[in-house]
mmCIF file of N, CA, C and O in Angstrom:
data_model
loop_
_atom_site.group_PDB
_atom_site.id
_atom_site.type_symbol
_atom_site.label_atom_id
_atom_site.label_comp_id
_atom_site.label_asym_id
_atom_site.label_seq_id
_atom_site.Cartn_x
_atom_site.Cartn_y
_atom_site.Cartn_z
ATOM 1 N N MET A 1 5.878 -1.370 62.296
ATOM 2 C CA MET A 1 6.278 -1.324 61.036
ATOM 3 C C MET A 1 5.197 -1.248 59.994
ATOM 4 O O MET A 1 4.182 -2.081 60.458
ATOM 5 N N ALA A 2 5.307 -0.944 58.536
ATOM 6 C CA ALA A 2 4.448 -0.836 57.455
ATOM 7 C C ALA A 2 4.360 -2.180 57.093
ATOM 8 O O ALA A 2 5.501 -2.869 56.913
ATOM 9 N N THR A 3 2.911 -2.586 56.446
ATOM 10 C CA THR A 3 3.263 -3.769 55.702
ATOM 11 C C THR A 3 3.557 -3.716 54.349
ATOM 12 O O THR A 3 3.956 -2.535 53.692
ATOM 13 N N TYR A 4 3.961 -4.865 53.648
ATOM 14 C CA TYR A 4 4.132 -4.705 52.541
ATOM 15 C C TYR A 4 3.405 -3.982 51.250
ATOM 16 O O TYR A 4 3.477 -3.101 50.457
ATOM 17 N N LYS A 5 2.034 -4.287 51.766
ATOM 18 C CA LYS A 5 1.018 -3.692 50.871
ATOM 19 C C LYS A 5 1.060 -1.953 50.952
ATOM 20 O O LYS A 5 0.733 -1.435 50.049
ATOM 21 N N GLU A 6 1.035 -1.736 52.572
ATOM 22 C CA GLU A 6 0.979 -0.416 52.689
ATOM 23 C C GLU A 6 2.156 0.348 52.073
ATOM 24 O O GLU A 6 2.081 1.306 51.556
ATOM 25 N N LEU A 7 3.461 -0.489 52.137
ATOM 26 C CA LEU A 7 4.754 0.415 51.203
ATOM 27 C C LEU A 7 4.542 0.706 49.674
ATOM 28 O O LEU A 7 5.071 1.498 49.233
ATOM 29 N N LEU A 8 3.736 -0.661 49.348
ATOM 30 C CA LEU A 8 3.575 -0.510 47.639
ATOM 31 C C LEU A 8 2.514 0.824 47.425
ATOM 32 O O LEU A 8 2.751 1.351 46.180
ATOM 33 N N GLU A 9 1.640 0.871 48.197
ATOM 34 C CA GLU A 9 0.503 2.005 48.100
ATOM 35 C C GLU A 9 1.469 3.366 48.169
ATOM 36 O O GLU A 9 1.505 4.063 47.459
ATOM 37 N N ARG A 10 2.344 3.556 49.162
ATOM 38 C CA ARG A 10 3.183 4.648 49.550
ATOM 39 C C ARG A 10 3.706 5.023 48.225
ATOM 40 O O ARG A 10 3.958 5.986 48.080
ATOM 41 N N ARG A 11 4.659 3.878 47.715
ATOM 42 C CA ARG A 11 5.356 3.894 46.372
ATOM 43 C C ARG A 11 4.606 4.683 45.504
ATOM 44 O O ARG A 11 5.096 5.415 44.618
ATOM 45 N N GLN A 12 3.441 3.972 45.092
ATOM 46 C CA GLN A 12 2.382 4.349 44.065
ATOM 47 C C GLN A 12 2.076 5.824 44.105
ATOM 48 O O GLN A 12 2.497 6.458 43.095
ATOM 49 N N ALA A 13 2.046 6.296 45.197
ATOM 50 C CA ALA A 13 1.551 7.737 45.687
ATOM 51 C C ALA A 13 2.754 8.641 45.316
ATOM 52 O O ALA A 13 2.596 9.408 44.776
ATOM 53 N N LEU A 14 3.955 8.124 45.860
ATOM 54 C CA LEU A 14 4.814 8.944 45.391
ATOM 55 C C LEU A 14 5.683 8.839 44.019
ATOM 56 O O LEU A 14 5.876 10.045 43.785
ATOM 57 N N ASP A 15 5.476 7.802 43.272
ATOM 58 C CA ASP A 15 5.496 7.735 41.901
ATOM 59 C C ASP A 15 4.494 8.672 41.137
ATOM 60 O O ASP A 15 5.092 9.567 40.334
ATOM 61 N N ASN A 16 3.295 8.521 41.380
ATOM 62 C CA ASN A 16 2.462 9.712 40.897
ATOM 63 C C ASN A 16 2.568 11.314 41.245
ATOM 64 O O ASN A 16 2.777 11.820 40.456
ATOM 65 N N GLU A 17 3.334 11.453 42.430
ATOM 66 C CA GLU A 17 3.696 12.693 43.129
ATOM 67 C C GLU A 17 4.512 13.203 41.847
ATOM 68 O O GLU A 17 4.987 14.478 41.728
ATOM 69 N N ILE A 18 5.806 12.157 41.839
ATOM 70 C CA ILE A 18 7.055 12.691 41.021
ATOM 71 C C ILE A 18 6.656 12.807 39.589
ATOM 72 O O ILE A 18 7.202 13.599 38.935
ATOM 73 N N ASP A 19 5.689 12.084 39.005
ATOM 74 C CA ASP A 19 5.249 12.320 37.629
ATOM 75 C C ASP A 19 4.816 13.759 37.292
ATOM 76 O O ASP A 19 5.138 14.393 36.588
ATOM 77 N N GLN A 20 3.813 14.107 38.241
ATOM 78 C CA GLN A 20 3.115 15.378 38.457
ATOM 79 C C GLN A 20 4.372 16.334 38.470
ATOM 80 O O GLN A 20 4.014 17.483 37.870
ATOM 81 N N ALA A 21 5.435 16.366 39.090
ATOM 82 C CA ALA A 21 6.322 17.339 39.764
ATOM 83 C C ALA A 21 7.156 17.399 38.447
ATOM 84 O O ALA A 21 7.323 18.637 38.061
ATOM 85 N N ARG A 22 7.485 16.595 37.776
ATOM 86 C CA ARG A 22 8.393 16.585 36.554
ATOM 87 C C ARG A 22 7.459 17.033 35.398
ATOM 88 O O ARG A 22 8.307 18.047 34.820
ATOM 89 N N GLN A 23 6.243 16.713 35.182
ATOM 90 C CA GLN A 23 5.423 17.549 34.170
ATOM 91 C C GLN A 23 5.522 18.726 34.622
ATOM 92 O O GLN A 23 5.333 19.469 33.423
ATOM 93 N N HIS A 24 5.199 19.374 35.857
ATOM 94 C CA HIS A 24 4.896 20.698 35.828
ATOM 95 C C HIS A 24 6.272 21.504 35.578
ATOM 96 O O HIS A 24 6.586 22.598 35.066
ATOM 97 N N GLU A 25 7.275 20.862 36.212
ATOM 98 C CA GLU A 25 8.869 21.613 36.047
ATOM 99 C C GLU A 25 9.306 21.594 34.294
ATOM 100 O O GLU A 25 9.832 22.554 33.951
ATOM 101 N N LEU A 26 8.821 20.419 33.721
ATOM 102 C CA LEU A 26 9.208 20.362 32.150
ATOM 103 C C LEU A 26 8.152 21.323 31.282
ATOM 104 O O LEU A 26 8.764 21.892 30.675
ATOM 105 N N SER A 27 6.933 21.623 32.090
ATOM 106 C CA SER A 27 6.283 22.633 31.274
ATOM 107 C C SER A 27 6.945 24.164 31.680
ATOM 108 O O SER A 27 7.103 25.136 30.437
ATOM 109 N N ASP A 28 7.652 24.147 32.663
ATOM 110 C CA ASP A 28 8.142 25.662 32.938
ATOM 111 C C ASP A 28 9.595 25.693 32.073
ATOM 112 O O ASP A 28 9.757 27.005 31.773
ATOM 113 N N ALA A 29 10.276 24.608 32.304
ATOM 114 C CA ALA A 29 11.337 24.766 31.197
ATOM 115 C C ALA A 29 11.204 25.381 29.754
ATOM 116 O O ALA A 29 11.798 25.674 29.305
ATOM 117 N N ILE A 30 10.041 24.320 29.252
ATOM 118 C CA ILE A 30 9.812 24.654 27.886
ATOM 119 C C ILE A 30 9.734 25.988 27.706
ATOM 120 O O ILE A 30 9.628 26.765 26.868
ATOM 121 N N ALA A 31 8.674 26.702 28.774
ATOM 122 C CA ALA A 31 8.138 27.775 28.492
ATOM 123 C C ALA A 31 9.266 28.956 28.365
ATOM 124 O O ALA A 31 9.606 29.749 27.696
ATOM 125 N N ARG A 32 10.204 28.502 29.415
ATOM 126 C CA ARG A 32 11.435 29.395 29.541
ATOM 127 C C ARG A 32 12.134 29.576 28.433
ATOM 128 O O ARG A 32 12.921 30.480 27.796
ATOM 129 N N ALA A 33 12.537 28.237 27.790
ATOM 130 C CA ALA A 33 13.570 28.145 26.454
ATOM 131 C C ALA A 33 12.660 28.720 25.535
ATOM 132 O O ALA A 33 13.375 29.316 24.756
ATOM 133 N N ARG A 34 11.431 28.559 25.036
ATOM 134 C CA ARG A 34 10.360 29.149 23.904
ATOM 135 C C ARG A 34 10.846 30.710 24.134
ATOM 136 O O ARG A 34 11.082 31.417 23.223
ATOM 137 N N ALA A 35 10.689 31.193 25.449
ATOM 138 C CA ALA A 35 10.933 32.723 25.915
ATOM 139 C C ALA A 35 12.146 33.343 25.067
ATOM 140 O O ALA A 35 12.564 34.168 24.376
ATOM 141 N N LEU A 36 13.135 32.555 25.657
ATOM 142 C CA LEU A 36 14.558 32.796 25.326
ATOM 143 C C LEU A 36 14.909 32.982 23.823
ATOM 144 O O LEU A 36 15.447 33.691 23.181
ATOM 145 N N VAL A 37 14.266 31.604 23.144
ATOM 146 C CA VAL A 37 14.432 31.714 21.623
ATOM 147 C C VAL A 37 13.633 32.797 21.099
ATOM 148 O O VAL A 37 14.402 33.508 19.876
ATOM 149 N N GLU A 38 12.709 33.080 21.326
ATOM 150 C CA GLU A 38 11.926 34.305 20.791
ATOM 151 C C GLU A 38 12.780 35.697 21.152
ATOM 152 O O GLU A 38 12.807 36.232 20.218
ATOM 153 N N GLU A 39 12.910 35.734 22.347
ATOM 154 C CA GLU A 39 13.708 37.129 22.583
ATOM 155 C C GLU A 39 14.998 37.228 21.921
ATOM 156 O O GLU A 39 15.429 38.299 21.564
ATOM 157 N N TYR A 40 15.945 36.186 21.837
ATOM 158 C CA TYR A 40 16.992 36.480 20.934
ATOM 159 C C TYR A 40 16.921 36.088 19.281
ATOM 160 O O TYR A 40 17.988 36.149 18.897
ATOM 161 N N GLY A 41 15.870 35.707 18.848
ATOM 162 C CA GLY A 41 15.622 35.150 17.735
ATOM 163 C C GLY A 41 16.551 34.018 17.402
ATOM 164 O O GLY A 41 17.200 34.208 16.042
ATOM 165 N N LEU A 42 16.966 33.034 18.075
ATOM 166 C CA LEU A 42 17.824 31.894 18.054
ATOM 167 C C LEU A 42 17.053 31.073 16.912
ATOM 168 O O LEU A 42 15.765 30.812 16.657
ATOM 169 N N THR A 43 17.942 30.149 16.113
ATOM 170 C CA THR A 43 17.315 29.344 15.196
ATOM 171 C C THR A 43 17.587 27.971 15.848
ATOM 172 O O THR A 43 18.408 27.667 16.940
ATOM 173 N N GLN A 44 17.324 26.751 15.097
ATOM 174 C CA GLN A 44 17.668 25.538 15.595
ATOM 175 C C GLN A 44 19.119 25.273 15.713
ATOM 176 O O GLN A 44 19.643 24.451 16.456
ATOM 177 N N THR A 45 19.652 25.658 14.443
ATOM 178 C CA THR A 45 21.271 25.714 14.673
ATOM 179 C C THR A 45 21.941 26.428 15.594
ATOM 180 O O THR A 45 22.986 25.748 16.244
ATOM 181 N N ASP A 46 21.473 27.495 15.996
ATOM 182 C CA ASP A 46 22.102 28.159 17.139
ATOM 183 C C ASP A 46 22.069 27.247 18.321
ATOM 184 O O ASP A 46 23.098 27.262 19.240
ATOM 185 N N VAL A 47 21.100 26.803 18.790
ATOM 186 C CA VAL A 47 20.625 26.065 19.875
ATOM 187 C C VAL A 47 21.325 24.574 20.024
ATOM 188 O O VAL A 47 21.866 24.373 20.836
ATOM 189 N N PHE A 48 20.949 23.840 18.815
ATOM 190 C CA PHE A 48 21.624 22.308 18.704
ATOM 191 C C PHE A 48 23.032 22.185 17.738
ATOM 192 O O PHE A 48 23.372 21.010 18.057
ATOM 193 N N GLY A 49 23.241 23.247 17.305
ATOM 194 C CA GLY A 49 24.621 22.835 16.514
ATOM 195 C C GLY A 49 23.981 22.760 15.098
ATOM 196 O O GLY A 49 22.992 22.489 14.636
ATOM 197 N N ALA A 50 25.025 22.282 14.206
ATOM 198 C CA ALA A 50 25.146 21.912 12.890
ATOM 199 C C ALA A 50 24.561 20.693 12.455
ATOM 200 O O ALA A 50 24.353 20.416 11.448
ATOM 201 N N GLY A 51 24.584 19.930 13.703
ATOM 202 C CA GLY A 51 24.019 18.464 13.433
ATOM 203 C C GLY A 51 25.235 17.542 13.849
ATOM 204 O O GLY A 51 26.108 17.965 14.945
ATOM 205 N N ARG A 52 24.970 16.181 13.279
ATOM 206 C CA ARG A 52 26.139 15.403 13.821
ATOM 207 C C ARG A 52 27.261 15.631 13.256
ATOM 208 O O ARG A 52 27.665 15.904 11.905
ATOM 209 N N LYS A 53 28.304 15.679 14.257
ATOM 210 C CA LYS A 53 29.784 16.023 14.110
ATOM 211 C C LYS A 53 30.547 14.865 13.208
ATOM 212 O O LYS A 53 30.544 13.863 13.475
ATOM 213 N N GLY A 54 31.083 15.120 12.412
ATOM 214 C CA GLY A 54 32.210 14.166 11.879
ATOM 215 C C GLY A 54 31.295 13.432 10.516
ATOM 216 O O GLY A 54 32.297 12.601 9.890
ATOM 217 N N ARG A 55 30.249 13.776 10.485
ATOM 218 C CA ARG A 55 29.619 13.560 9.193
ATOM 219 C C ARG A 55 29.137 14.702 8.261
ATOM 220 O O ARG A 55 28.677 15.477 8.622
ATOM 221 N N SER A 56 29.718 14.373 7.038
ATOM 222 C CA SER A 56 29.485 15.653 6.022
ATOM 223 C C SER A 56 28.245 15.488 5.408
ATOM 224 O O SER A 56 27.408 14.423 5.424
ATOM 225 N N SER A 57 27.327 16.674 5.212
ATOM 226 C CA SER A 57 26.349 16.904 4.518
ATOM 227 C C SER A 57 26.365 16.088 3.185
ATOM 228 O O SER A 57 25.208 15.788 2.448
ATOM 229 N N GLN A 58 27.419 15.779 2.616
ATOM 230 C CA GLN A 58 27.574 15.208 1.388
ATOM 231 C C GLN A 58 27.528 13.521 1.678
ATOM 232 O O GLN A 58 27.348 12.628 0.489
ATOM 233 N N ALA A 59 27.612 13.256 2.697
ATOM 234 C CA ALA A 59 27.834 11.569 2.907
ATOM 235 C C ALA A 59 26.197 10.807 2.656
ATOM 236 O O ALA A 59 24.884 11.538 2.674
ATOM 237 N N GLY A 60 26.673 9.731 2.192
ATOM 238 C CA GLY A 60 25.414 8.935 1.639
ATOM 239 C C GLY A 60 24.847 9.411 0.233
ATOM 240 O O GLY A 60 24.290 8.505 -0.578
ATOM 241 N N ARG A 61 25.320 10.240 -0.408
ATOM 242 C CA ARG A 61 25.319 10.713 -1.844
ATOM 243 C C ARG A 61 26.047 10.124 -2.787
ATOM 244 O O ARG A 61 27.074 9.468 -2.620
ATOM 245 N N LYS A 62 25.218 9.607 -4.061
ATOM 246 C CA LYS A 62 25.860 8.951 -5.101
ATOM 247 C C LYS A 62 27.130 10.304 -5.857
ATOM 248 O O LYS A 62 26.637 11.341 -5.858
ATOM 249 N N VAL A 63 27.836 9.702 -6.153
ATOM 250 C CA VAL A 63 28.924 10.478 -6.874
ATOM 251 C C VAL A 63 29.322 9.855 -8.240
ATOM 252 O O VAL A 63 29.477 8.320 -8.123
ATOM 253 N N ALA A 64 29.566 10.522 -9.258
ATOM 254 C CA ALA A 64 30.142 9.717 -10.443
ATOM 255 C C ALA A 64 31.362 9.153 -10.320
ATOM 256 O O ALA A 64 32.091 9.307 -9.235
ATOM 257 N N PRO A 65 31.511 8.275 -11.392
ATOM 258 C CA PRO A 65 32.776 7.174 -10.764
ATOM 259 C C PRO A 65 34.033 8.047 -11.652
ATOM 260 O O PRO A 65 33.853 8.877 -12.485
ATOM 261 N N LYS A 66 34.890 7.719 -10.855
ATOM 262 C CA LYS A 66 36.215 8.721 -11.227
ATOM 263 C C LYS A 66 37.356 7.636 -11.982
ATOM 264 O O LYS A 66 38.110 8.229 -12.899
ATOM 265 N N TYR A 67 37.137 6.518 -11.447
ATOM 266 C CA TYR A 67 38.211 5.461 -12.420
ATOM 267 C C TYR A 67 37.712 4.307 -13.007
ATOM 268 O O TYR A 67 36.224 3.801 -12.534
ATOM 269 N N ARG A 68 37.838 3.653 -13.870
ATOM 270 C CA ARG A 68 37.409 2.704 -14.786
ATOM 271 C C ARG A 68 38.417 1.603 -15.077
ATOM 272 O O ARG A 68 39.543 1.737 -15.571
ATOM 273 N N ASN A 69 38.224 0.306 -14.925
ATOM 274 C CA ASN A 69 39.156 -0.717 -15.232
ATOM 275 C C ASN A 69 38.714 -1.055 -16.691
ATOM 276 O O ASN A 69 37.909 -1.585 -17.163
ATOM 277 N N PRO A 70 39.631 -1.004 -17.659
ATOM 278 C CA PRO A 70 39.618 -0.907 -18.926
ATOM 279 C C PRO A 70 39.358 -2.806 -19.440
ATOM 280 O O PRO A 70 38.704 -2.810 -20.349
ATOM 281 N N LEU A 71 39.582 -3.555 -18.710
ATOM 282 C CA LEU A 71 39.394 -4.848 -18.658
ATOM 283 C C LEU A 71 38.291 -5.211 -18.741
ATOM 284 O O LEU A 71 37.541 -6.127 -19.423
ATOM 285 N N THR A 72 37.611 -4.947 -17.689
ATOM 286 C CA THR A 72 35.901 -5.226 -17.058
ATOM 287 C C THR A 72 35.078 -4.105 -17.018
ATOM 288 O O THR A 72 33.973 -4.776 -16.923
ATOM 289 N N ASN A 73 35.539 -2.961 -17.201
ATOM 290 C CA ASN A 73 34.499 -1.962 -17.185
ATOM 291 C C ASN A 73 34.138 -1.174 -15.672
ATOM 292 O O ASN A 73 33.054 -0.689 -15.621
ATOM 293 N N ASP A 74 34.270 -2.146 -14.915
ATOM 294 C CA ASP A 74 34.298 -1.664 -13.446
ATOM 295 C C ASP A 74 34.694 -0.681 -13.204
ATOM 296 O O ASP A 74 35.741 -0.010 -13.806
ATOM 297 N N THR A 75 33.962 0.256 -12.203
ATOM 298 C CA THR A 75 34.400 1.819 -11.980
ATOM 299 C C THR A 75 34.467 1.926 -10.521
ATOM 300 O O THR A 75 33.865 0.824 -9.655
ATOM 301 N N TRP A 76 35.034 3.011 -10.085
ATOM 302 C CA TRP A 76 35.099 3.225 -8.752
ATOM 303 C C TRP A 76 35.198 4.563 -8.741
ATOM 304 O O TRP A 76 35.850 5.370 -9.176
ATOM 305 N N THR A 77 34.391 5.006 -7.477
ATOM 306 C CA THR A 77 34.407 6.672 -7.234
ATOM 307 C C THR A 77 35.534 7.431 -6.678
ATOM 308 O O THR A 77 35.761 8.450 -6.850
ATOM 309 N N GLY A 78 36.410 6.460 -6.137
ATOM 310 C CA GLY A 78 37.548 7.140 -5.570
ATOM 311 C C GLY A 78 37.198 7.229 -3.945
ATOM 312 O O GLY A 78 38.056 7.893 -3.166
ATOM 313 N N ARG A 79 36.285 6.634 -3.554
ATOM 314 C CA ARG A 79 35.943 6.998 -2.046
ATOM 315 C C ARG A 79 35.941 5.691 -1.674
ATOM 316 O O ARG A 79 35.488 4.598 -2.274
ATOM 317 N N GLY A 80 36.232 5.449 -0.374
ATOM 318 C CA GLY A 80 36.217 4.107 0.345
ATOM 319 C C GLY A 80 37.221 3.176 0.091
ATOM 320 O O GLY A 80 38.484 3.929 -0.192
ATOM 321 N N ARG A 81 37.749 1.870 0.373
ATOM 322 C CA ARG A 81 38.646 1.325 -0.066
ATOM 323 C C ARG A 81 38.788 1.048 -1.527
ATOM 324 O O ARG A 81 37.782 0.900 -2.248
ATOM 325 N N GLN A 82 39.985 1.053 -2.035
ATOM 326 C CA GLN A 82 40.494 0.820 -3.244
ATOM 327 C C GLN A 82 40.081 -0.915 -3.803
ATOM 328 O O GLN A 82 40.185 -1.535 -2.996
ATOM 329 N N PRO A 83 39.460 -0.933 -4.944
ATOM 330 C CA PRO A 83 39.357 -2.361 -5.339
ATOM 331 C C PRO A 83 40.178 -3.115 -5.720
ATOM 332 O O PRO A 83 41.352 -2.418 -6.279
ATOM 333 N N LYS A 84 40.377 -4.374 -5.794
ATOM 334 C CA LYS A 84 41.630 -5.304 -5.975
ATOM 335 C C LYS A 84 42.173 -4.768 -7.408
ATOM 336 O O LYS A 84 43.354 -4.819 -7.473
ATOM 337 N N TRP A 85 41.595 -4.526 -8.406
ATOM 338 C CA TRP A 85 41.951 -4.109 -9.716
ATOM 339 C C TRP A 85 42.702 -2.914 -9.833
ATOM 340 O O TRP A 85 43.478 -2.718 -10.752
ATOM 341 N N ILE A 86 42.646 -2.081 -8.699
ATOM 342 C CA ILE A 86 43.273 -0.910 -8.534
ATOM 343 C C ILE A 86 44.578 -0.749 -7.730
ATOM 344 O O ILE A 86 44.970 -0.020 -7.934
ATOM 345 N N GLN A 87 44.404 -1.584 -6.634
ATOM 346 C CA GLN A 87 45.436 -1.484 -5.738
ATOM 347 C C GLN A 87 46.955 -1.510 -6.326
ATOM 348 O O GLN A 87 47.175 -2.517 -6.820
ATOM 349 N N GLY A 88 47.651 -1.006 -5.840
ATOM 350 C CA GLY A 88 49.030 -0.834 -5.902
ATOM 351 C C GLY A 88 49.306 -0.101 -7.269
ATOM 352 O O GLY A 88 50.651 -0.394 -7.808
ATOM 353 N N LYS A 89 48.522 0.106 -8.291
ATOM 354 C CA LYS A 89 48.714 0.612 -9.400
ATOM 355 C C LYS A 89 48.763 2.080 -9.449
ATOM 356 O O LYS A 89 48.173 2.799 -8.788
ATOM 357 N N ASN A 90 48.903 2.871 -10.536
ATOM 358 C CA ASN A 90 48.674 4.294 -10.836
ATOM 359 C C ASN A 90 47.774 4.649 -11.010
ATOM 360 O O ASN A 90 47.223 4.135 -11.883
ATOM 361 N N LEU A 91 46.978 5.603 -10.312
ATOM 362 C CA LEU A 91 45.677 5.760 -10.826
ATOM 363 C C LEU A 91 45.307 6.559 -11.384
ATOM 364 O O LEU A 91 44.182 6.590 -12.238
ATOM 365 N N ASN A 92 46.288 7.149 -12.173
ATOM 366 C CA ASN A 92 46.238 7.915 -13.268
ATOM 367 C C ASN A 92 45.670 7.394 -14.502
ATOM 368 O O ASN A 92 45.227 7.661 -15.649
ATOM 369 N N ASP A 93 46.390 6.061 -14.497
ATOM 370 C CA ASP A 93 45.741 5.065 -15.601
ATOM 371 C C ASP A 93 44.748 4.940 -15.744
ATOM 372 O O ASP A 93 44.251 4.113 -16.957
ATOM 373 N N PHE A 94 44.027 4.797 -14.755
ATOM 374 C CA PHE A 94 42.700 4.366 -14.417
ATOM 375 C C PHE A 94 41.473 5.438 -14.921
ATOM 376 O O PHE A 94 40.460 5.611 -14.669
ATOM 377 N N LEU A 95 41.771 7.096 -14.979
ATOM 378 C CA LEU A 95 41.144 8.096 -14.698
ATOM 379 C C LEU A 95 40.272 8.014 -15.834
ATOM 380 O O LEU A 95 40.403 7.677 -17.000
ATOM 381 N N ILE A 96 38.650 8.316 -15.403
ATOM 382 C CA ILE A 96 37.704 8.428 -16.770
ATOM 383 C C ILE A 96 37.993 9.667 -16.975
ATOM 384 O O ILE A 96 38.063 10.740 -16.775
ATOM 385 N N LYS A 97 38.172 10.117 -18.365
ATOM 386 C CA LYS A 97 38.296 11.224 -19.197
ATOM 387 C C LYS A 97 37.058 11.966 -18.956
ATOM 388 O O LYS A 97 35.952 11.444 -19.381
#
């Protein structure tokens, strides 16, 4: 039966061997992928898609306000939750012309 120290040394040697094999296989995989991209003229979008699904390219951009509270001059873009001052009221009454 092997000692604890011998087993640790074997594990280290095996971990090193695993790392080398992984690096070799990754290099081969990257080379094959690059060859396919070049051969077919693929773009990043072709390979990975248009990006995150469910998120518009407009997300996070500032937009002009669409509604204004005539009493306080508070504005709302029409996106997200309605402010309390407009809830339950006719939106057309608050449209910014």
